[in-house]
Amino acid sequence: MRQLPLQQIRQLCCAPIKGGQFAASCSSSRQTLSIRRNYARQSSLRIVAQARKSLMLRELERNKAEAKEDQEDSQLPSVSNLQWDSPLDIVRYPDPRLRAKNAKIAVFDESLKQLAAEMFEIMYRDQGVGLAAPQVGVNVRLMVYNPEGKKGEGQEWILVNPRIVSTGRGQDTMAEGCLSFQDISKDMFITGHITRPSTVKVKAQDENGAKVSLSLTDFQARIFQHEYDHLQGTLFHDRMNKEDLETAKPELIFMEKLFEKHHPNVQIQSVSQS
C-alpha cells in the first residue's frame, strides 16, 4: 500500500465525485474526529475530577482521625516526674497494667533517658526488637525499638508520645510474638498471624523533646504498630486471626490462671471474655 502525497489528498477532498461531494465526506470525518477529541477530553476531565474527589475524601478522613486523636490526647493524663522501680522486668499477660491508660510524657530529662536505656537492656535480654513502657510496668507513652534486635547493631529508636498520622492502603500478614506473652523459663512462646498496614506515617518526640516525623515501611512499620498498640491498651492477641487465636487460647488461659494464683484479688480481662 502506497501513501498518497498530501497535495493529492487535498485535491481529492475538493474534487466532485458521483453521488455527492467528497468534500462533504471530509467534513464529516473532521466532525467525527472533533467528537472523539471532545469525548476524550471529557473522559480525562472526569478522571481528574474523580482523583481530586478521592484525594479530598482521604484528606477529610485524615483530618477527622487527627481531630479524634487530638481529643483523646487532651483527655490523657500527663506526667512531669518519671518514677519506676529498678531493675525493670517484663510485665506478663494478663497483668492489668497492659490494659491501663498511658500518660503523656511532659518531662525530657535524664530520668527519661535512663528509663529508655533500661528498657533497651530488657528488650535485648529477652531477644525482642521492640518494647513499650507499659510492658515494664511504667504506664507512660514511650516506646523503644531496634529492628536488628541486637545491642551494637542496627539503629535504636526512642519515640515519646507517638501518634499515627496515616497508614497506607497496602497490608500484609505476618506471624508476631510479644515479650509479654512468653516465658523462656517454661519454653512458652505464643505467636499468631496479624494483618497490618505495610506503611505508616508517624509523629513523635525524641528523648530530648524534639519533634520527629517518620515514614515507616515493612518490618519497621509492623514493629511500630505493635508497640503503639501497647500504648493504646491493645494486645497482640486482640488482632490475631480467628484460627490462631483458637490455637493460642489454651496457653493464654494457662497464663491467666498462673497470674490469678499469684494475684488472687486482681481483676483481669480474660481471653474468654473477648
PDB file of C-alpha atoms in Angstrom:
ATOM      1  CA  MET A   1       0.000   0.000   0.000  1.00  0.00           C
ATOM      2  CA  ARG A   2       1.353   3.378  -1.004  1.00  0.00           C
ATOM      3  CA  GLN A   3       0.594   6.554   0.911  1.00  0.00           C
ATOM      4  CA  LEU A   4      -0.763   9.400  -1.247  1.00  0.00           C
ATOM      5  CA  PRO A   5       1.079  12.733  -1.262  1.00  0.00           C
ATOM      6  CA  LEU A   6      -0.523  15.423   0.925  1.00  0.00           C
ATOM      7  CA  GLN A   7      -1.232  17.729  -2.066  1.00  0.00           C
ATOM      8  CA  GLN A   8      -3.078  14.956  -3.884  1.00  0.00           C
ATOM      9  CA  ILE A   9      -5.173  14.257  -0.817  1.00  0.00           C
ATOM     10  CA  ARG A  10      -6.155  17.925  -0.609  1.00  0.00           C
ATOM     11  CA  GLN A  11      -7.179  17.913  -4.279  1.00  0.00           C
ATOM     12  CA  LEU A  12      -9.282  14.790  -3.818  1.00  0.00           C
ATOM     13  CA  CYS A  13     -11.036  16.347  -0.831  1.00  0.00           C
ATOM     14  CA  CYS A  14     -12.201  19.247  -3.003  1.00  0.00           C
ATOM     15  CA  ALA A  15     -12.990  17.257  -6.180  1.00  0.00           C
ATOM     16  CA  PRO A  16     -16.625  16.322  -7.011  1.00  0.00           C
ATOM     17  CA  ILE A  17     -17.464  12.646  -7.258  1.00  0.00           C
ATOM     18  CA  LYS A  18     -20.502  10.782  -8.496  1.00  0.00           C
ATOM     19  CA  GLY A  19     -23.316  10.778  -5.994  1.00  0.00           C
ATOM     20  CA  GLY A  20     -22.140  13.822  -3.997  1.00  0.00           C
ATOM     21  CA  GLN A  21     -19.173  15.810  -2.935  1.00  0.00           C
ATOM     22  CA  PHE A  22     -16.052  14.177  -1.475  1.00  0.00           C
ATOM     23  CA  ALA A  23     -15.598  17.416   0.456  1.00  0.00           C
ATOM     24  CA  ALA A  24     -18.724  16.581   2.420  1.00  0.00           C
ATOM     25  CA  SER A  25     -17.178  13.239   3.356  1.00  0.00           C
ATOM     26  CA  CYS A  26     -14.031  15.021   4.561  1.00  0.00           C
ATOM     27  CA  SER A  27     -16.140  17.444   6.579  1.00  0.00           C
ATOM     28  CA  SER A  28     -17.991  14.530   8.186  1.00  0.00           C
ATOM     29  CA  SER A  29     -14.682  12.897   9.058  1.00  0.00           C
ATOM     30  CA  ARG A  30     -13.467  16.108  10.654  1.00  0.00           C
ATOM     31  CA  GLN A  31     -16.674  16.307  12.718  1.00  0.00           C
ATOM     32  CA  THR A  32     -16.246  12.693  13.844  1.00  0.00           C
ATOM     33  CA  LEU A  33     -12.632  13.413  14.827  1.00  0.00           C
ATOM     34  CA  SER A  34     -13.755  16.522  16.737  1.00  0.00           C
ATOM     35  CA  ILE A  35     -16.408  14.491  18.594  1.00  0.00           C
ATOM     36  CA  ARG A  36     -13.842  11.880  19.522  1.00  0.00           C
ATOM     37  CA  ARG A  37     -11.448  14.529  20.781  1.00  0.00           C
ATOM     38  CA  ASN A  38     -14.192  16.137  22.868  1.00  0.00           C
ATOM     39  CA  TYR A  39     -15.137  12.751  24.317  1.00  0.00           C
ATOM     40  CA  ALA A  40     -11.506  12.017  25.184  1.00  0.00           C
ATOM     41  CA  ARG A  41     -11.159  15.457  26.779  1.00  0.00           C
ATOM     42  CA  GLN A  42     -14.334  14.968  28.829  1.00  0.00           C
ATOM     43  CA  SER A  43     -13.162  11.499  29.917  1.00  0.00           C
ATOM     44  CA  SER A  44      -9.839  12.978  31.049  1.00  0.00           C
ATOM     45  CA  LEU A  45     -11.649  15.711  32.970  1.00  0.00           C
ATOM     46  CA  ARG A  46     -13.856  13.100  34.676  1.00  0.00           C
ATOM     47  CA  ILE A  47     -10.811  11.075  35.685  1.00  0.00           C
ATOM     48  CA  VAL A  48      -9.105  14.175  37.091  1.00  0.00           C
ATOM     49  CA  ALA A  49     -12.286  15.159  38.953  1.00  0.00           C
ATOM     50  CA  GLN A  50     -12.614  11.674  40.453  1.00  0.00           C
ATOM     51  CA  ALA A  51      -8.964  11.707  41.522  1.00  0.00           C
ATOM     52  CA  ARG A  52      -9.409  15.101  43.166  1.00  0.00           C
ATOM     53  CA  LYS A  53     -12.562  13.920  44.925  1.00  0.00           C
ATOM     54  CA  SER A  54     -10.785  10.820  46.197  1.00  0.00           C
ATOM     55  CA  LEU A  55      -7.875  12.945  47.432  1.00  0.00           C
ATOM     56  CA  MET A  56     -10.252  15.339  49.186  1.00  0.00           C
ATOM     57  CA  LEU A  57     -12.098  12.447  50.858  1.00  0.00           C
ATOM     58  CA  ARG A  58      -8.831  10.921  52.067  1.00  0.00           C
ATOM     59  CA  GLU A  59      -7.728  14.325  53.390  1.00  0.00           C
ATOM     60  CA  LEU A  60     -11.090  14.706  55.157  1.00  0.00           C
ATOM     61  CA  GLU A  61     -10.771  11.262  56.735  1.00  0.00           C
ATOM     62  CA  ARG A  62      -7.220  12.071  57.859  1.00  0.00           C
ATOM     63  CA  ASN A  63      -8.357  15.371  59.382  1.00  0.00           C
ATOM     64  CA  LYS A  64     -11.196  13.604  61.214  1.00  0.00           C
ATOM     65  CA  ALA A  65      -8.779  10.972  62.538  1.00  0.00           C
ATOM     66  CA  GLU A  66      -6.354  13.653  63.728  1.00  0.00           C
ATOM     67  CA  ALA A  67      -9.177  15.597  65.384  1.00  0.00           C
ATOM     68  CA  LYS A  68     -10.322  12.443  67.159  1.00  0.00           C
ATOM     69  CA  GLU A  69      -6.799  11.678  68.333  1.00  0.00           C
ATOM     70  CA  ASP A  70      -6.331  15.280  69.481  1.00  0.00           C
ATOM     71  CA  GLN A  71      -9.473  14.911  71.566  1.00  0.00           C
ATOM     72  CA  GLU A  72      -8.282  11.603  73.006  1.00  0.00           C
ATOM     73  CA  ASP A  73      -4.855  13.105  73.758  1.00  0.00           C
ATOM     74  CA  SER A  74      -6.447  16.009  75.593  1.00  0.00           C
ATOM     75  CA  GLN A  75      -8.180  13.538  77.902  1.00  0.00           C
ATOM     76  CA  LEU A  76      -4.976  11.692  78.770  1.00  0.00           C
ATOM     77  CA  PRO A  77      -3.118  12.495  81.978  1.00  0.00           C
ATOM     78  CA  SER A  78       0.461  13.716  81.723  1.00  0.00           C
ATOM     79  CA  VAL A  79       3.475  13.125  83.942  1.00  0.00           C
ATOM     80  CA  SER A  80       6.317  15.511  84.699  1.00  0.00           C
ATOM     81  CA  ASN A  81       8.109  13.213  87.123  1.00  0.00           C
ATOM     82  CA  LEU A  82       9.056   9.745  85.889  1.00  0.00           C
ATOM     83  CA  GLN A  83       9.336   7.100  88.589  1.00  0.00           C
ATOM     84  CA  TRP A  84       9.882   3.353  88.422  1.00  0.00           C
ATOM     85  CA  ASP A  85      11.471   0.549  90.374  1.00  0.00           C
ATOM     86  CA  SER A  86      14.773  -0.822  89.136  1.00  0.00           C
ATOM     87  CA  PRO A  87      15.652  -3.327  87.930  1.00  0.00           C
ATOM     88  CA  LEU A  88      12.861  -3.433  85.374  1.00  0.00           C
ATOM     89  CA  ASP A  89      11.251  -6.667  84.299  1.00  0.00           C
ATOM     90  CA  ILE A  90       8.690  -7.700  81.714  1.00  0.00           C
ATOM     91  CA  VAL A  91       5.037  -7.478  82.755  1.00  0.00           C
ATOM     92  CA  ARG A  92       3.322 -10.694  81.650  1.00  0.00           C
ATOM     93  CA  TYR A  93      -0.203 -11.170  80.359  1.00  0.00           C
ATOM     94  CA  PRO A  94      -2.844 -10.726  81.785  1.00  0.00           C
ATOM     95  CA  ASP A  95      -1.444  -8.064  84.141  1.00  0.00           C
ATOM     96  CA  PRO A  96      -3.973  -5.158  84.158  1.00  0.00           C
ATOM     97  CA  ARG A  97      -1.160  -2.657  83.602  1.00  0.00           C
ATOM     98  CA  LEU A  98      -1.071  -3.863  80.000  1.00  0.00           C
ATOM     99  CA  ARG A  99      -4.640  -2.584  79.546  1.00  0.00           C
ATOM    100  CA  ALA A 100      -4.302   0.645  81.542  1.00  0.00           C
ATOM    101  CA  LYS A 101      -4.251   4.148  80.064  1.00  0.00           C
ATOM    102  CA  ASN A 102      -0.786   5.508  79.465  1.00  0.00           C
ATOM    103  CA  ALA A 103       0.060   9.092  80.366  1.00  0.00           C
ATOM    104  CA  LYS A 104       1.739  11.591  78.061  1.00  0.00           C
ATOM    105  CA  ILE A 105       5.304  12.440  78.998  1.00  0.00           C
ATOM    106  CA  ALA A 106       5.894  16.106  79.800  1.00  0.00           C
ATOM    107  CA  VAL A 107       9.461  15.846  81.074  1.00  0.00           C
ATOM    108  CA  PHE A 108      12.585  15.379  78.961  1.00  0.00           C
ATOM    109  CA  ASP A 109      15.449  14.937  81.368  1.00  0.00           C
ATOM    110  CA  GLU A 110      17.944  12.290  82.446  1.00  0.00           C
ATOM    111  CA  SER A 111      15.220  10.170  84.027  1.00  0.00           C
ATOM    112  CA  LEU A 112      13.588   9.658  80.621  1.00  0.00           C
ATOM    113  CA  LYS A 113      16.894   8.701  79.019  1.00  0.00           C
ATOM    114  CA  GLN A 114      17.637   6.302  81.866  1.00  0.00           C
ATOM    115  CA  LEU A 115      14.216   4.658  81.549  1.00  0.00           C
ATOM    116  CA  ALA A 116      14.725   4.193  77.798  1.00  0.00           C
ATOM    117  CA  ALA A 117      18.212   2.742  78.380  1.00  0.00           C
ATOM    118  CA  GLU A 118      16.883   0.214  80.893  1.00  0.00           C
ATOM    119  CA  MET A 119      14.083  -0.723  78.500  1.00  0.00           C
ATOM    120  CA  PHE A 120      16.623  -1.443  75.757  1.00  0.00           C
ATOM    121  CA  GLU A 121      18.559  -3.704  78.135  1.00  0.00           C
ATOM    122  CA  ILE A 122      15.415  -5.719  78.960  1.00  0.00           C
ATOM    123  CA  MET A 123      14.452  -5.877  75.279  1.00  0.00           C
ATOM    124  CA  TYR A 124      17.845  -7.260  74.251  1.00  0.00           C
ATOM    125  CA  ARG A 125      17.916  -9.673  77.191  1.00  0.00           C
ATOM    126  CA  ASP A 126      14.606 -11.209  76.114  1.00  0.00           C
ATOM    127  CA  GLN A 127      15.525 -11.209  72.426  1.00  0.00           C
ATOM    128  CA  GLY A 128      12.969  -8.619  71.370  1.00  0.00           C
ATOM    129  CA  VAL A 129      13.016  -5.943  68.697  1.00  0.00           C
ATOM    130  CA  GLY A 130      10.641  -3.505  70.413  1.00  0.00           C
ATOM    131  CA  LEU A 131       9.279  -2.680  73.837  1.00  0.00           C
ATOM    132  CA  ALA A 132       6.643  -0.294  75.183  1.00  0.00           C
ATOM    133  CA  ALA A 133       6.805   1.254  78.644  1.00  0.00           C
ATOM    134  CA  PRO A 134       3.628  -0.436  79.974  1.00  0.00           C
ATOM    135  CA  GLN A 135       5.343  -3.768  79.287  1.00  0.00           C
ATOM    136  CA  VAL A 136       7.742  -2.952  82.108  1.00  0.00           C
ATOM    137  CA  GLY A 137       5.015  -1.609  84.385  1.00  0.00           C
ATOM    138  CA  VAL A 138       5.502   2.089  83.599  1.00  0.00           C
ATOM    139  CA  ASN A 139       2.257   3.455  82.178  1.00  0.00           C
ATOM    140  CA  VAL A 140       3.571   6.278  80.015  1.00  0.00           C
ATOM    141  CA  ARG A 141       3.607   6.844  76.250  1.00  0.00           C
ATOM    142  CA  LEU A 142       7.121   5.677  75.445  1.00  0.00           C
ATOM    143  CA  MET A 143       8.450   3.002  73.129  1.00  0.00           C
ATOM    144  CA  VAL A 144      11.896   1.815  72.120  1.00  0.00           C
ATOM    145  CA  TYR A 145      12.859  -0.449  69.257  1.00  0.00           C
ATOM    146  CA  ASN A 146      15.716  -1.701  67.127  1.00  0.00           C
ATOM    147  CA  PRO A 147      14.788  -3.797  64.051  1.00  0.00           C
ATOM    148  CA  GLU A 148      18.045  -5.759  64.383  1.00  0.00           C
ATOM    149  CA  GLY A 149      17.259  -6.808  67.938  1.00  0.00           C
ATOM    150  CA  LYS A 150      20.949  -6.850  68.944  1.00  0.00           C
ATOM    151  CA  LYS A 151      22.863  -4.347  71.022  1.00  0.00           C
ATOM    152  CA  GLY A 152      25.502  -2.570  68.970  1.00  0.00           C
ATOM    153  CA  GLU A 153      23.785  -3.438  65.687  1.00  0.00           C
ATOM    154  CA  GLY A 154      21.155  -1.543  63.737  1.00  0.00           C
ATOM    155  CA  GLN A 155      19.601   1.736  64.897  1.00  0.00           C
ATOM    156  CA  GLU A 156      17.971   2.327  68.248  1.00  0.00           C
ATOM    157  CA  TRP A 157      14.798   4.406  68.229  1.00  0.00           C
ATOM    158  CA  ILE A 158      13.249   6.169  71.221  1.00  0.00           C
ATOM    159  CA  LEU A 159       9.781   7.562  70.496  1.00  0.00           C
ATOM    160  CA  VAL A 160       7.928   9.638  73.076  1.00  0.00           C
ATOM    161  CA  ASN A 161       4.205  10.447  72.811  1.00  0.00           C
ATOM    162  CA  PRO A 162       3.974   8.871  69.332  1.00  0.00           C
ATOM    163  CA  ARG A 163       0.944   9.237  67.086  1.00  0.00           C
ATOM    164  CA  ILE A 164      -0.091   7.675  63.802  1.00  0.00           C
ATOM    165  CA  VAL A 165      -0.661  10.336  61.148  1.00  0.00           C
ATOM    166  CA  SER A 166      -1.783   7.989  58.363  1.00  0.00           C
ATOM    167  CA  THR A 167      -1.482   4.423  57.110  1.00  0.00           C
ATOM    168  CA  GLY A 168      -1.130   3.132  53.563  1.00  0.00           C
ATOM    169  CA  ARG A 169      -3.770   1.083  51.790  1.00  0.00           C
ATOM    170  CA  GLY A 170      -1.495  -1.916  51.330  1.00  0.00           C
ATOM    171  CA  GLN A 171      -1.490  -4.598  54.011  1.00  0.00           C
ATOM    172  CA  ASP A 172       0.499  -7.694  54.789  1.00  0.00           C
ATOM    173  CA  THR A 173       0.154 -10.569  57.212  1.00  0.00           C
ATOM    174  CA  MET A 174       2.966 -11.919  59.371  1.00  0.00           C
ATOM    175  CA  ALA A 175       3.414 -14.035  62.465  1.00  0.00           C
ATOM    176  CA  GLU A 176       4.139 -11.937  65.550  1.00  0.00           C
ATOM    177  CA  GLY A 177       5.260 -12.673  69.060  1.00  0.00           C
ATOM    178  CA  CYS A 178       5.273 -10.478  72.158  1.00  0.00           C
ATOM    179  CA  LEU A 179       7.613 -10.275  75.140  1.00  0.00           C
ATOM    180  CA  SER A 180       4.588 -10.060  77.450  1.00  0.00           C
ATOM    181  CA  PHE A 181       3.277 -13.348  76.059  1.00  0.00           C
ATOM    182  CA  GLN A 182       6.280 -15.568  76.530  1.00  0.00           C
ATOM    183  CA  ASP A 183       8.052 -17.294  79.360  1.00  0.00           C
ATOM    184  CA  ILE A 184      11.512 -18.521  78.427  1.00  0.00           C
ATOM    185  CA  SER A 185      11.831 -20.495  81.660  1.00  0.00           C
ATOM    186  CA  LYS A 186       8.756 -22.521  80.695  1.00  0.00           C
ATOM    187  CA  ASP A 187       9.667 -22.646  77.000  1.00  0.00           C
ATOM    188  CA  MET A 188       6.384 -20.895  76.163  1.00  0.00           C
ATOM    189  CA  PHE A 189       6.213 -18.562  73.170  1.00  0.00           C
ATOM    190  CA  ILE A 190       2.777 -17.504  71.965  1.00  0.00           C
ATOM    191  CA  THR A 191       2.626 -16.357  68.338  1.00  0.00           C
ATOM    192  CA  GLY A 192      -0.106 -15.521  65.856  1.00  0.00           C
ATOM    193  CA  HIS A 193      -0.623 -14.111  62.386  1.00  0.00           C
ATOM    194  CA  ILE A 194      -1.676 -10.463  62.303  1.00  0.00           C
ATOM    195  CA  THR A 195      -2.605  -8.278  59.336  1.00  0.00           C
ATOM    196  CA  ARG A 196      -1.374  -4.692  59.472  1.00  0.00           C
ATOM    197  CA  PRO A 197      -0.827  -1.778  57.062  1.00  0.00           C
ATOM    198  CA  SER A 198       2.570  -2.153  55.402  1.00  0.00           C
ATOM    199  CA  THR A 199       3.285   1.594  55.564  1.00  0.00           C
ATOM    200  CA  VAL A 200       2.623   4.127  58.284  1.00  0.00           C
ATOM    201  CA  LYS A 201       3.439   7.799  58.839  1.00  0.00           C
ATOM    202  CA  VAL A 202       4.022   8.817  62.435  1.00  0.00           C
ATOM    203  CA  LYS A 203       4.992  11.804  64.503  1.00  0.00           C
ATOM    204  CA  ALA A 204       6.515  11.765  67.957  1.00  0.00           C
ATOM    205  CA  GLN A 205       9.211  13.341  70.104  1.00  0.00           C
ATOM    206  CA  ASP A 206      12.673  12.042  70.805  1.00  0.00           C
ATOM    207  CA  GLU A 207      14.286  11.740  74.236  1.00  0.00           C
ATOM    208  CA  ASN A 208      15.232  15.446  74.106  1.00  0.00           C
ATOM    209  CA  GLY A 209      11.711  16.602  73.255  1.00  0.00           C
ATOM    210  CA  ALA A 210      12.477  17.376  69.608  1.00  0.00           C
ATOM    211  CA  LYS A 211       9.697  16.650  67.109  1.00  0.00           C
ATOM    212  CA  VAL A 212      10.152  13.580  64.921  1.00  0.00           C
ATOM    213  CA  SER A 213       8.307  12.639  61.712  1.00  0.00           C
ATOM    214  CA  LEU A 214       8.831   9.190  60.206  1.00  0.00           C
ATOM    215  CA  SER A 215       7.553   7.279  57.196  1.00  0.00           C
ATOM    216  CA  LEU A 216       7.903   3.619  58.116  1.00  0.00           C
ATOM    217  CA  THR A 217       7.553   0.594  55.853  1.00  0.00           C
ATOM    218  CA  ASP A 218       7.501  -3.195  56.091  1.00  0.00           C
ATOM    219  CA  PHE A 219       9.076  -4.693  59.239  1.00  0.00           C
ATOM    220  CA  GLN A 220       9.773  -1.355  60.924  1.00  0.00           C
ATOM    221  CA  ALA A 221       6.168  -0.277  60.314  1.00  0.00           C
ATOM    222  CA  ARG A 222       4.998  -3.527  61.912  1.00  0.00           C
ATOM    223  CA  ILE A 223       7.221  -3.081  64.958  1.00  0.00           C
ATOM    224  CA  PHE A 224       5.947   0.451  65.490  1.00  0.00           C
ATOM    225  CA  GLN A 225       2.294  -0.582  65.185  1.00  0.00           C
ATOM    226  CA  HIS A 226       2.770  -3.470  67.623  1.00  0.00           C
ATOM    227  CA  GLU A 227       4.328  -1.185  70.253  1.00  0.00           C
ATOM    228  CA  TYR A 228       1.821   1.591  69.545  1.00  0.00           C
ATOM    229  CA  ASP A 229      -0.976  -0.898  70.252  1.00  0.00           C
ATOM    230  CA  HIS A 230       0.530  -1.392  73.718  1.00  0.00           C
ATOM    231  CA  LEU A 231       0.305   2.353  74.340  1.00  0.00           C
ATOM    232  CA  GLN A 232      -3.368   2.154  73.366  1.00  0.00           C
ATOM    233  CA  GLY A 233      -4.037  -0.780  75.707  1.00  0.00           C
ATOM    234  CA  THR A 234      -4.443  -3.172  72.773  1.00  0.00           C
ATOM    235  CA  LEU A 235      -2.683  -6.540  72.995  1.00  0.00           C
ATOM    236  CA  PHE A 236      -1.467  -8.526  70.038  1.00  0.00           C
ATOM    237  CA  HIS A 237      -3.843 -11.436  70.525  1.00  0.00           C
ATOM    238  CA  ASP A 238      -6.699  -8.915  70.104  1.00  0.00           C
ATOM    239  CA  ARG A 239      -5.644  -8.706  66.443  1.00  0.00           C
ATOM    240  CA  MET A 240      -4.933 -12.380  65.765  1.00  0.00           C
ATOM    241  CA  ASN A 241      -6.931 -14.137  63.096  1.00  0.00           C
ATOM    242  CA  LYS A 242      -9.613 -16.476  64.427  1.00  0.00           C
ATOM    243  CA  GLU A 243      -7.727 -19.699  63.790  1.00  0.00           C
ATOM    244  CA  ASP A 244      -4.521 -18.563  65.507  1.00  0.00           C
ATOM    245  CA  LEU A 245      -6.454 -17.176  68.466  1.00  0.00           C
ATOM    246  CA  GLU A 246      -8.192 -20.524  68.985  1.00  0.00           C
ATOM    247  CA  THR A 247      -4.806 -22.248  68.848  1.00  0.00           C
ATOM    248  CA  ALA A 248      -3.322 -19.820  71.380  1.00  0.00           C
ATOM    249  CA  LYS A 249      -6.263 -19.899  73.807  1.00  0.00           C
ATOM    250  CA  PRO A 250      -5.040 -22.817  75.968  1.00  0.00           C
ATOM    251  CA  GLU A 251      -1.710 -21.050  76.606  1.00  0.00           C
ATOM    252  CA  LEU A 252      -3.452 -17.725  77.224  1.00  0.00           C
ATOM    253  CA  ILE A 253      -5.780 -19.348  79.751  1.00  0.00           C
ATOM    254  CA  PHE A 254      -2.764 -21.023  81.393  1.00  0.00           C
ATOM    255  CA  MET A 255      -1.105 -17.608  81.792  1.00  0.00           C
ATOM    256  CA  GLU A 256      -4.344 -16.208  83.244  1.00  0.00           C
ATOM    257  CA  LYS A 257      -4.587 -18.973  85.843  1.00  0.00           C
ATOM    258  CA  LEU A 258      -0.926 -18.577  86.738  1.00  0.00           C
ATOM    259  CA  PHE A 259      -1.426 -14.835  87.269  1.00  0.00           C
ATOM    260  CA  GLU A 260      -4.577 -15.374  89.338  1.00  0.00           C
ATOM    261  CA  LYS A 261      -2.695 -17.851  91.525  1.00  0.00           C
ATOM    262  CA  HIS A 262      -0.129 -15.191  92.474  1.00  0.00           C
ATOM    263  CA  HIS A 263      -2.583 -12.248  92.422  1.00  0.00           C
ATOM    264  CA  PRO A 264      -5.933 -13.687  93.609  1.00  0.00           C
ATOM    265  CA  ASN A 265      -7.603 -10.320  94.241  1.00  0.00           C
ATOM    266  CA  VAL A 266      -6.629  -8.616  90.984  1.00  0.00           C
ATOM    267  CA  GLN A 267      -9.325  -8.364  88.328  1.00  0.00           C
ATOM    268  CA  ILE A 268      -8.225  -9.243  84.798  1.00  0.00           C
ATOM    269  CA  GLN A 269      -9.680  -9.216  81.305  1.00  0.00           C
ATOM    270  CA  SER A 270      -9.815 -12.837  80.238  1.00  0.00           C
ATOM    271  CA  VAL A 271      -9.483 -14.093  76.673  1.00  0.00           C
ATOM    272  CA  SER A 272     -12.715 -15.985  77.238  1.00  0.00           C
ATOM    273  CA  GLN A 273     -14.472 -12.607  77.549  1.00  0.00           C
ATOM    274  CA  SER A 274     -13.366 -11.467  74.090  1.00  0.00           C
TER     275      SER A 274
END
